[in-house]
mmCIF file with all atom_site columns, C-alpha atoms in Angstrom:
data_model
loop_
_atom_site.group_PDB
_atom_site.id
_atom_site.type_symbol
_atom_site.label_atom_id
_atom_site.label_alt_id
_atom_site.label_comp_id
_atom_site.label_asym_id
_atom_site.label_entity_id
_atom_site.label_seq_id
_atom_site.pdbx_PDB_ins_code
_atom_site.Cartn_x
_atom_site.Cartn_y
_atom_site.Cartn_z
_atom_site.occupancy
_atom_site.B_iso_or_equiv
_atom_site.pdbx_formal_charge
_atom_site.auth_seq_id
_atom_site.auth_comp_id
_atom_site.auth_asym_id
_atom_site.auth_atom_id
_atom_site.pdbx_PDB_model_num
ATOM 1   C CA . UNK A 1 1   ? 226.052 -49.839 -118.869 1.00 0.00 ? 1268 UNK A CA 1
ATOM 2   C CA . UNK A 1 2   ? 224.334 -52.794 -117.255 1.00 0.00 ? 1269 UNK A CA 1
ATOM 3   C CA . UNK A 1 3   ? 223.370 -50.711 -114.225 1.00 0.00 ? 1270 UNK A CA 1
ATOM 4   C CA . UNK A 1 4   ? 221.802 -48.073 -116.474 1.00 0.00 ? 1271 UNK A CA 1
ATOM 5   C CA . UNK A 1 5   ? 219.711 -50.740 -118.213 1.00 0.00 ? 1272 UNK A CA 1
ATOM 6   C CA . UNK A 1 6   ? 218.567 -52.147 -114.877 1.00 0.00 ? 1273 UNK A CA 1
ATOM 7   C CA . UNK A 1 7   ? 217.716 -48.661 -113.700 1.00 0.00 ? 1274 UNK A CA 1
ATOM 8   C CA . UNK A 1 8   ? 215.619 -48.004 -116.815 1.00 0.00 ? 1275 UNK A CA 1
ATOM 9   C CA . UNK A 1 9   ? 213.794 -51.314 -116.422 1.00 0.00 ? 1276 UNK A CA 1
ATOM 10  C CA . UNK A 1 10  ? 213.074 -50.513 -112.759 1.00 0.00 ? 1277 UNK A CA 1
ATOM 11  C CA . UNK A 1 11  ? 211.748 -47.083 -113.701 1.00 0.00 ? 1278 UNK A CA 1
ATOM 12  C CA . UNK A 1 12  ? 209.392 -48.647 -116.238 1.00 0.00 ? 1279 UNK A CA 1
ATOM 13  C CA . UNK A 1 13  ? 208.193 -51.557 -114.083 1.00 0.00 ? 1280 UNK A CA 1
ATOM 14  C CA . UNK A 1 14  ? 207.576 -49.733 -110.785 1.00 0.00 ? 1281 UNK A CA 1
ATOM 15  C CA . UNK A 1 15  ? 204.708 -47.538 -112.061 1.00 0.00 ? 1282 UNK A CA 1
ATOM 16  C CA . UNK A 1 16  ? 203.020 -50.589 -113.581 1.00 0.00 ? 1283 UNK A CA 1
ATOM 17  C CA . UNK A 1 17  ? 203.289 -52.530 -110.330 1.00 0.00 ? 1284 UNK A CA 1
ATOM 18  C CA . UNK A 1 18  ? 201.972 -49.552 -108.361 1.00 0.00 ? 1285 UNK A CA 1
ATOM 19  C CA . UNK A 1 19  ? 198.996 -49.234 -110.730 1.00 0.00 ? 1286 UNK A CA 1
ATOM 20  C CA . UNK A 1 20  ? 198.167 -52.927 -110.387 1.00 0.00 ? 1287 UNK A CA 1
ATOM 21  C CA . UNK A 1 21  ? 198.369 -52.674 -106.593 1.00 0.00 ? 1288 UNK A CA 1
ATOM 22  C CA . UNK A 1 22  ? 196.053 -49.655 -106.611 1.00 0.00 ? 1289 UNK A CA 1
ATOM 23  C CA . UNK A 1 23  ? 193.531 -51.537 -108.759 1.00 0.00 ? 1290 UNK A CA 1
ATOM 24  C CA . UNK A 1 24  ? 193.591 -54.494 -106.338 1.00 0.00 ? 1291 UNK A CA 1
ATOM 25  C CA . UNK A 1 25  ? 192.899 -52.094 -103.433 1.00 0.00 ? 1292 UNK A CA 1
ATOM 26  C CA . UNK A 1 26  ? 189.916 -50.637 -105.301 1.00 0.00 ? 1293 UNK A CA 1
ATOM 27  C CA . UNK A 1 27  ? 188.527 -54.113 -105.991 1.00 0.00 ? 1294 UNK A CA 1
ATOM 28  C CA . UNK A 1 28  ? 188.956 -55.128 -102.331 1.00 0.00 ? 1295 UNK A CA 1
ATOM 29  C CA . UNK A 1 29  ? 187.170 -51.946 -101.228 1.00 0.00 ? 1296 UNK A CA 1
ATOM 30  C CA . UNK A 1 30  ? 184.359 -52.599 -103.709 1.00 0.00 ? 1297 UNK A CA 1
ATOM 31  C CA . UNK A 1 31  ? 184.088 -56.176 -102.427 1.00 0.00 ? 1298 UNK A CA 1
ATOM 32  C CA . UNK A 1 32  ? 183.716 -54.834 -98.882  1.00 0.00 ? 1299 UNK A CA 1
ATOM 33  C CA . UNK A 1 33  ? 181.034 -52.420 -100.075 1.00 0.00 ? 1300 UNK A CA 1
ATOM 34  C CA . UNK A 1 34  ? 179.287 -55.242 -101.923 1.00 0.00 ? 1301 UNK A CA 1
ATOM 35  C CA . UNK A 1 35  ? 179.236 -57.456 -98.821  1.00 0.00 ? 1302 UNK A CA 1
ATOM 36  C CA . UNK A 1 36  ? 177.008 -54.816 -97.245  1.00 0.00 ? 1303 UNK A CA 1
ATOM 37  C CA . UNK A 1 37  ? 174.543 -55.536 -100.099 1.00 0.00 ? 1304 UNK A CA 1
ATOM 38  C CA . UNK A 1 38  ? 173.416 -51.937 -100.554 1.00 0.00 ? 1305 UNK A CA 1
ATOM 39  C CA . UNK A 1 39  ? 171.769 -51.742 -103.936 1.00 0.00 ? 1306 UNK A CA 1
ATOM 40  C CA . UNK A 1 40  ? 168.438 -51.244 -105.651 1.00 0.00 ? 1307 UNK A CA 1
ATOM 41  C CA . UNK A 1 41  ? 166.999 -53.665 -108.159 1.00 0.00 ? 1308 UNK A CA 1
ATOM 42  C CA . UNK A 1 42  ? 164.136 -52.955 -110.558 1.00 0.00 ? 1309 UNK A CA 1
ATOM 43  C CA . UNK A 1 43  ? 162.699 -55.016 -113.400 1.00 0.00 ? 1310 UNK A CA 1
ATOM 44  C CA . UNK A 1 44  ? 163.265 -53.773 -116.931 1.00 0.00 ? 1311 UNK A CA 1
ATOM 45  C CA . UNK A 1 45  ? 161.504 -56.416 -119.001 1.00 0.00 ? 1312 UNK A CA 1
ATOM 46  C CA . UNK A 1 46  ? 160.770 -60.090 -119.246 1.00 0.00 ? 1313 UNK A CA 1
ATOM 47  C CA . UNK A 1 47  ? 163.770 -61.739 -120.844 1.00 0.00 ? 1314 UNK A CA 1
ATOM 48  C CA . UNK A 1 48  ? 164.010 -64.865 -122.936 1.00 0.00 ? 1315 UNK A CA 1
ATOM 49  C CA . UNK A 1 49  ? 162.382 -67.936 -121.456 1.00 0.00 ? 1316 UNK A CA 1
ATOM 50  C CA . UNK A 1 50  ? 163.741 -68.529 -117.977 1.00 0.00 ? 1317 UNK A CA 1
ATOM 51  C CA . UNK A 1 51  ? 165.532 -65.199 -117.592 1.00 0.00 ? 1318 UNK A CA 1
ATOM 52  C CA . UNK A 1 52  ? 164.803 -61.740 -116.215 1.00 0.00 ? 1319 UNK A CA 1
ATOM 53  C CA . UNK A 1 53  ? 166.196 -58.371 -117.263 1.00 0.00 ? 1320 UNK A CA 1
ATOM 54  C CA . UNK A 1 54  ? 166.832 -56.053 -114.311 1.00 0.00 ? 1321 UNK A CA 1
ATOM 55  C CA . UNK A 1 55  ? 168.442 -52.714 -113.625 1.00 0.00 ? 1322 UNK A CA 1
ATOM 56  C CA . UNK A 1 56  ? 170.764 -52.686 -110.622 1.00 0.00 ? 1323 UNK A CA 1
ATOM 57  C CA . UNK A 1 57  ? 171.868 -49.481 -108.931 1.00 0.00 ? 1324 UNK A CA 1
ATOM 58  C CA . UNK A 1 58  ? 175.032 -49.771 -106.828 1.00 0.00 ? 1325 UNK A CA 1
ATOM 59  C CA . UNK A 1 59  ? 177.007 -47.145 -104.930 1.00 0.00 ? 1326 UNK A CA 1
ATOM 60  C CA . UNK A 1 60  ? 180.798 -47.117 -104.980 1.00 0.00 ? 1327 UNK A CA 1
ATOM 61  C CA . UNK A 1 61  ? 183.782 -44.838 -104.901 1.00 0.00 ? 1328 UNK A CA 1
ATOM 62  C CA . UNK A 1 62  ? 184.920 -46.278 -108.254 1.00 0.00 ? 1329 UNK A CA 1
ATOM 63  C CA . UNK A 1 63  ? 182.369 -46.375 -111.099 1.00 0.00 ? 1330 UNK A CA 1
ATOM 64  C CA . UNK A 1 64  ? 184.271 -48.992 -113.122 1.00 0.00 ? 1331 UNK A CA 1
ATOM 65  C CA . UNK A 1 65  ? 184.443 -51.421 -110.230 1.00 0.00 ? 1332 UNK A CA 1
ATOM 66  C CA . UNK A 1 66  ? 180.808 -50.714 -109.299 1.00 0.00 ? 1333 UNK A CA 1
ATOM 67  C CA . UNK A 1 67  ? 179.722 -51.880 -112.735 1.00 0.00 ? 1334 UNK A CA 1
ATOM 68  C CA . UNK A 1 68  ? 181.310 -55.268 -112.136 1.00 0.00 ? 1335 UNK A CA 1
ATOM 69  C CA . UNK A 1 69  ? 179.904 -55.483 -108.607 1.00 0.00 ? 1336 UNK A CA 1
ATOM 70  C CA . UNK A 1 70  ? 176.434 -54.828 -110.016 1.00 0.00 ? 1337 UNK A CA 1
ATOM 71  C CA . UNK A 1 71  ? 176.426 -58.344 -111.480 1.00 0.00 ? 1338 UNK A CA 1
ATOM 72  C CA . UNK A 1 72  ? 176.856 -59.788 -107.991 1.00 0.00 ? 1339 UNK A CA 1
ATOM 73  C CA . UNK A 1 73  ? 174.127 -57.481 -106.725 1.00 0.00 ? 1340 UNK A CA 1
ATOM 74  C CA . UNK A 1 74  ? 171.718 -58.588 -109.452 1.00 0.00 ? 1341 UNK A CA 1
ATOM 75  C CA . UNK A 1 75  ? 172.133 -62.279 -108.609 1.00 0.00 ? 1342 UNK A CA 1
ATOM 76  C CA . UNK A 1 76  ? 171.953 -61.522 -104.876 1.00 0.00 ? 1343 UNK A CA 1
ATOM 77  C CA . UNK A 1 77  ? 168.734 -59.571 -105.451 1.00 0.00 ? 1344 UNK A CA 1
ATOM 78  C CA . UNK A 1 78  ? 167.102 -62.435 -107.336 1.00 0.00 ? 1345 UNK A CA 1
ATOM 79  C CA . UNK A 1 79  ? 168.100 -64.906 -104.612 1.00 0.00 ? 1346 UNK A CA 1
ATOM 80  C CA . UNK A 1 80  ? 167.380 -62.923 -101.435 1.00 0.00 ? 1347 UNK A CA 1
ATOM 81  C CA . UNK A 1 81  ? 165.295 -59.800 -102.201 1.00 0.00 ? 1348 UNK A CA 1
ATOM 82  C CA . UNK A 1 82  ? 163.156 -60.775 -105.159 1.00 0.00 ? 1349 UNK A CA 1
ATOM 83  C CA . UNK A 1 83  ? 162.167 -58.445 -107.966 1.00 0.00 ? 1350 UNK A CA 1
ATOM 84  C CA . UNK A 1 84  ? 159.299 -55.994 -107.467 1.00 0.00 ? 1351 UNK A CA 1
ATOM 85  C CA . UNK A 1 85  ? 156.580 -55.749 -110.096 1.00 0.00 ? 1352 UNK A CA 1
ATOM 86  C CA . UNK A 1 86  ? 156.799 -52.733 -112.386 1.00 0.00 ? 1353 UNK A CA 1
ATOM 87  C CA . UNK A 1 87  ? 153.870 -51.906 -114.645 1.00 0.00 ? 1354 UNK A CA 1
ATOM 88  C CA . UNK A 1 88  ? 153.564 -54.678 -117.217 1.00 0.00 ? 1355 UNK A CA 1
ATOM 89  C CA . UNK A 1 89  ? 156.611 -56.534 -115.880 1.00 0.00 ? 1356 UNK A CA 1
ATOM 90  C CA . UNK A 1 90  ? 155.595 -59.088 -113.247 1.00 0.00 ? 1357 UNK A CA 1
ATOM 91  C CA . UNK A 1 91  ? 157.615 -59.355 -110.054 1.00 0.00 ? 1358 UNK A CA 1
ATOM 92  C CA . UNK A 1 92  ? 159.369 -62.428 -108.703 1.00 0.00 ? 1359 UNK A CA 1
ATOM 93  C CA . UNK A 1 93  ? 159.590 -63.633 -105.141 1.00 0.00 ? 1360 UNK A CA 1
ATOM 94  C CA . UNK A 1 94  ? 163.057 -64.219 -103.697 1.00 0.00 ? 1361 UNK A CA 1
ATOM 95  C CA . UNK A 1 95  ? 164.370 -67.711 -104.345 1.00 0.00 ? 1362 UNK A CA 1
ATOM 96  C CA . UNK A 1 96  ? 165.508 -67.942 -100.722 1.00 0.00 ? 1363 UNK A CA 1
ATOM 97  C CA . UNK A 1 97  ? 162.868 -66.314 -98.501  1.00 0.00 ? 1364 UNK A CA 1
ATOM 98  C CA . UNK A 1 98  ? 163.762 -64.515 -95.279  1.00 0.00 ? 1365 UNK A CA 1
ATOM 99  C CA . UNK A 1 99  ? 164.578 -67.017 -92.564  1.00 0.00 ? 1366 UNK A CA 1
ATOM 100 C CA . UNK A 1 100 ? 163.052 -67.421 -89.129  1.00 0.00 ? 1367 UNK A CA 1
ATOM 101 C CA . UNK A 1 101 ? 163.766 -69.741 -86.199  1.00 0.00 ? 1368 UNK A CA 1
ATOM 102 C CA . UNK A 1 102 ? 165.222 -73.075 -87.357  1.00 0.00 ? 1369 UNK A CA 1
ATOM 103 C CA . UNK A 1 103 ? 165.971 -71.594 -90.757  1.00 0.00 ? 1370 UNK A CA 1
ATOM 104 C CA . UNK A 1 104 ? 168.601 -69.327 -89.121  1.00 0.00 ? 1371 UNK A CA 1
ATOM 105 C CA . UNK A 1 105 ? 170.773 -72.405 -88.469  1.00 0.00 ? 1372 UNK A CA 1
ATOM 106 C CA . UNK A 1 106 ? 170.349 -73.572 -92.055  1.00 0.00 ? 1373 UNK A CA 1
ATOM 107 C CA . UNK A 1 107 ? 171.303 -70.109 -93.277  1.00 0.00 ? 1374 UNK A CA 1
ATOM 108 C CA . UNK A 1 108 ? 174.549 -70.252 -91.275  1.00 0.00 ? 1375 UNK A CA 1
ATOM 109 C CA . UNK A 1 109 ? 175.400 -73.580 -92.921  1.00 0.00 ? 1376 UNK A CA 1
ATOM 110 C CA . UNK A 1 110 ? 174.645 -72.046 -96.309  1.00 0.00 ? 1377 UNK A CA 1
ATOM 111 C CA . UNK A 1 111 ? 176.802 -68.987 -95.589  1.00 0.00 ? 1378 UNK A CA 1
ATOM 112 C CA . UNK A 1 112 ? 179.961 -70.865 -96.587  1.00 0.00 ? 1379 UNK A CA 1
ATOM 113 C CA . UNK A 1 113 ? 178.391 -71.857 -99.897  1.00 0.00 ? 1380 UNK A CA 1
ATOM 114 C CA . UNK A 1 114 ? 177.291 -68.284 -100.653 1.00 0.00 ? 1381 UNK A CA 1
ATOM 115 C CA . UNK A 1 115 ? 180.710 -66.884 -99.667  1.00 0.00 ? 1382 UNK A CA 1
ATOM 116 C CA . UNK A 1 116 ? 182.285 -69.079 -102.362 1.00 0.00 ? 1383 UNK A CA 1
ATOM 117 C CA . UNK A 1 117 ? 179.392 -68.451 -104.749 1.00 0.00 ? 1384 UNK A CA 1
ATOM 118 C CA . UNK A 1 118 ? 179.813 -64.644 -104.624 1.00 0.00 ? 1385 UNK A CA 1
ATOM 119 C CA . UNK A 1 119 ? 183.620 -64.413 -104.554 1.00 0.00 ? 1386 UNK A CA 1
ATOM 120 C CA . UNK A 1 120 ? 185.287 -62.730 -107.548 1.00 0.00 ? 1387 UNK A CA 1
ATOM 121 C CA . UNK A 1 121 ? 184.880 -64.990 -110.551 1.00 0.00 ? 1388 UNK A CA 1
ATOM 122 C CA . UNK A 1 122 ? 182.624 -67.265 -108.479 1.00 0.00 ? 1389 UNK A CA 1
ATOM 123 C CA . UNK A 1 123 ? 179.696 -69.373 -109.604 1.00 0.00 ? 1390 UNK A CA 1
ATOM 124 C CA . UNK A 1 124 ? 177.357 -66.374 -109.724 1.00 0.00 ? 1391 UNK A CA 1
ATOM 125 C CA . UNK A 1 125 ? 179.009 -65.395 -113.040 1.00 0.00 ? 1392 UNK A CA 1
ATOM 126 C CA . UNK A 1 126 ? 177.304 -68.345 -114.779 1.00 0.00 ? 1393 UNK A CA 1
ATOM 127 C CA . UNK A 1 127 ? 173.892 -66.805 -114.172 1.00 0.00 ? 1394 UNK A CA 1
ATOM 128 C CA . UNK A 1 128 ? 174.350 -63.154 -115.186 1.00 0.00 ? 1395 UNK A CA 1
ATOM 129 C CA . UNK A 1 129 ? 175.351 -61.244 -118.312 1.00 0.00 ? 1396 UNK A CA 1
ATOM 130 C CA . UNK A 1 130 ? 175.599 -57.538 -119.030 1.00 0.00 ? 1397 UNK A CA 1
ATOM 131 C CA . UNK A 1 131 ? 173.346 -56.162 -121.723 1.00 0.00 ? 1398 UNK A CA 1
ATOM 132 C CA . UNK A 1 132 ? 174.678 -53.953 -124.477 1.00 0.00 ? 1399 UNK A CA 1
ATOM 133 C CA . UNK A 1 133 ? 173.158 -50.883 -122.810 1.00 0.00 ? 1400 UNK A CA 1
ATOM 134 C CA . UNK A 1 134 ? 175.583 -48.352 -121.340 1.00 0.00 ? 1401 UNK A CA 1
ATOM 135 C CA . UNK A 1 135 ? 176.086 -47.912 -117.639 1.00 0.00 ? 1402 UNK A CA 1
ATOM 136 C CA . UNK A 1 136 ? 174.516 -44.858 -116.086 1.00 0.00 ? 1403 UNK A CA 1
ATOM 137 C CA . UNK A 1 137 ? 176.918 -43.110 -113.732 1.00 0.00 ? 1404 UNK A CA 1
ATOM 138 C CA . UNK A 1 138 ? 175.758 -40.384 -111.368 1.00 0.00 ? 1405 UNK A CA 1
ATOM 139 C CA . UNK A 1 139 ? 177.975 -38.631 -108.878 1.00 0.00 ? 1406 UNK A CA 1
ATOM 140 C CA . UNK A 1 140 ? 176.347 -38.783 -105.422 1.00 0.00 ? 1407 UNK A CA 1
ATOM 141 C CA . UNK A 1 141 ? 178.991 -36.758 -103.590 1.00 0.00 ? 1408 UNK A CA 1
ATOM 142 C CA . UNK A 1 142 ? 182.729 -36.066 -103.762 1.00 0.00 ? 1409 UNK A CA 1
ATOM 143 C CA . UNK A 1 143 ? 183.683 -39.687 -103.125 1.00 0.00 ? 1410 UNK A CA 1
ATOM 144 C CA . UNK A 1 144 ? 180.733 -41.771 -104.233 1.00 0.00 ? 1411 UNK A CA 1
ATOM 145 C CA . UNK A 1 145 ? 179.083 -42.687 -107.517 1.00 0.00 ? 1412 UNK A CA 1
ATOM 146 C CA . UNK A 1 146 ? 175.764 -44.386 -108.208 1.00 0.00 ? 1413 UNK A CA 1
ATOM 147 C CA . UNK A 1 147 ? 176.110 -46.789 -111.119 1.00 0.00 ? 1414 UNK A CA 1
ATOM 148 C CA . UNK A 1 148 ? 173.132 -48.256 -112.935 1.00 0.00 ? 1415 UNK A CA 1
ATOM 149 C CA . UNK A 1 149 ? 173.638 -51.384 -115.010 1.00 0.00 ? 1416 UNK A CA 1
ATOM 150 C CA . UNK A 1 150 ? 171.112 -53.454 -116.951 1.00 0.00 ? 1417 UNK A CA 1
ATOM 151 C CA . UNK A 1 151 ? 171.779 -57.187 -116.711 1.00 0.00 ? 1418 UNK A CA 1
ATOM 152 C CA . UNK A 1 152 ? 170.113 -60.454 -117.653 1.00 0.00 ? 1419 UNK A CA 1
ATOM 153 C CA . UNK A 1 153 ? 169.816 -63.061 -114.898 1.00 0.00 ? 1420 UNK A CA 1
ATOM 154 C CA . UNK A 1 154 ? 169.190 -66.700 -115.844 1.00 0.00 ? 1421 UNK A CA 1
ATOM 155 C CA . UNK A 1 155 ? 166.446 -67.197 -113.273 1.00 0.00 ? 1422 UNK A CA 1
ATOM 156 C CA . UNK A 1 156 ? 165.546 -70.819 -114.046 1.00 0.00 ? 1423 UNK A CA 1
ATOM 157 C CA . UNK A 1 157 ? 169.174 -71.982 -114.167 1.00 0.00 ? 1424 UNK A CA 1
ATOM 158 C CA . UNK A 1 158 ? 169.901 -70.185 -110.893 1.00 0.00 ? 1425 UNK A CA 1
ATOM 159 C CA . UNK A 1 159 ? 166.901 -71.876 -109.284 1.00 0.00 ? 1426 UNK A CA 1
ATOM 160 C CA . UNK A 1 160 ? 168.089 -75.295 -110.511 1.00 0.00 ? 1427 UNK A CA 1
ATOM 161 C CA . UNK A 1 161 ? 171.549 -74.651 -109.039 1.00 0.00 ? 1428 UNK A CA 1
ATOM 162 C CA . UNK A 1 162 ? 170.082 -73.746 -105.654 1.00 0.00 ? 1429 UNK A CA 1
ATOM 163 C CA . UNK A 1 163 ? 167.792 -76.797 -105.783 1.00 0.00 ? 1430 UNK A CA 1
ATOM 164 C CA . UNK A 1 164 ? 170.766 -79.067 -106.537 1.00 0.00 ? 1431 UNK A CA 1
ATOM 165 C CA . UNK A 1 165 ? 172.629 -77.567 -103.564 1.00 0.00 ? 1432 UNK A CA 1
ATOM 166 C CA . UNK A 1 166 ? 169.644 -78.237 -101.285 1.00 0.00 ? 1433 UNK A CA 1
ATOM 167 C CA . UNK A 1 167 ? 169.123 -74.542 -100.570 1.00 0.00 ? 1434 UNK A CA 1
ATOM 168 C CA . UNK A 1 168 ? 165.746 -74.227 -102.316 1.00 0.00 ? 1435 UNK A CA 1
ATOM 169 C CA . UNK A 1 169 ? 163.030 -76.873 -102.359 1.00 0.00 ? 1436 UNK A CA 1
ATOM 170 C CA . UNK A 1 170 ? 162.295 -78.297 -105.761 1.00 0.00 ? 1437 UNK A CA 1
ATOM 171 C CA . UNK A 1 171 ? 159.068 -77.144 -107.360 1.00 0.00 ? 1438 UNK A CA 1
ATOM 172 C CA . UNK A 1 172 ? 157.838 -80.703 -107.740 1.00 0.00 ? 1439 UNK A CA 1
ATOM 173 C CA . UNK A 1 173 ? 158.449 -81.484 -104.042 1.00 0.00 ? 1440 UNK A CA 1
ATOM 174 C CA . UNK A 1 174 ? 155.338 -82.194 -101.982 1.00 0.00 ? 1441 UNK A CA 1
ATOM 175 C CA . UNK A 1 175 ? 153.712 -79.541 -99.863  1.00 0.00 ? 1442 UNK A CA 1
#
């Protein structure tokens, strides 16, 4: 009798464990895709004071995971790519401009900070929220989806964080 009970428990638990393992693989794959930073970012509107509302388009083999990765992409876009102007919505320059020469060494030192900043559940989460709008999912090919998500990025708070970390010069610093 005891063996039958153990067998039933094993039959119930194994599929759950396999499903959890499969989800972890999908998240790891999405993280690898995100590290390539392939996304498009466009302004949607001017948000509340100190924030911007952007649409982020990310490609992934899993549309659910891509929606979560879009938050990372939005913050990354504000920091490193900037936001292009779109009609009545003004653009924003990247918080961390492209580096040249001596700045390459500084960027390598900052790489450790940004690795921690963008890890799952990392500090980037404090600066981004999903809007109530639905995700747009488009199938690109048999294995890839393009997912569009509208998010709000707390631009001023993100800038303050990068200033406090010494990555961005403070606005009141001398020229």
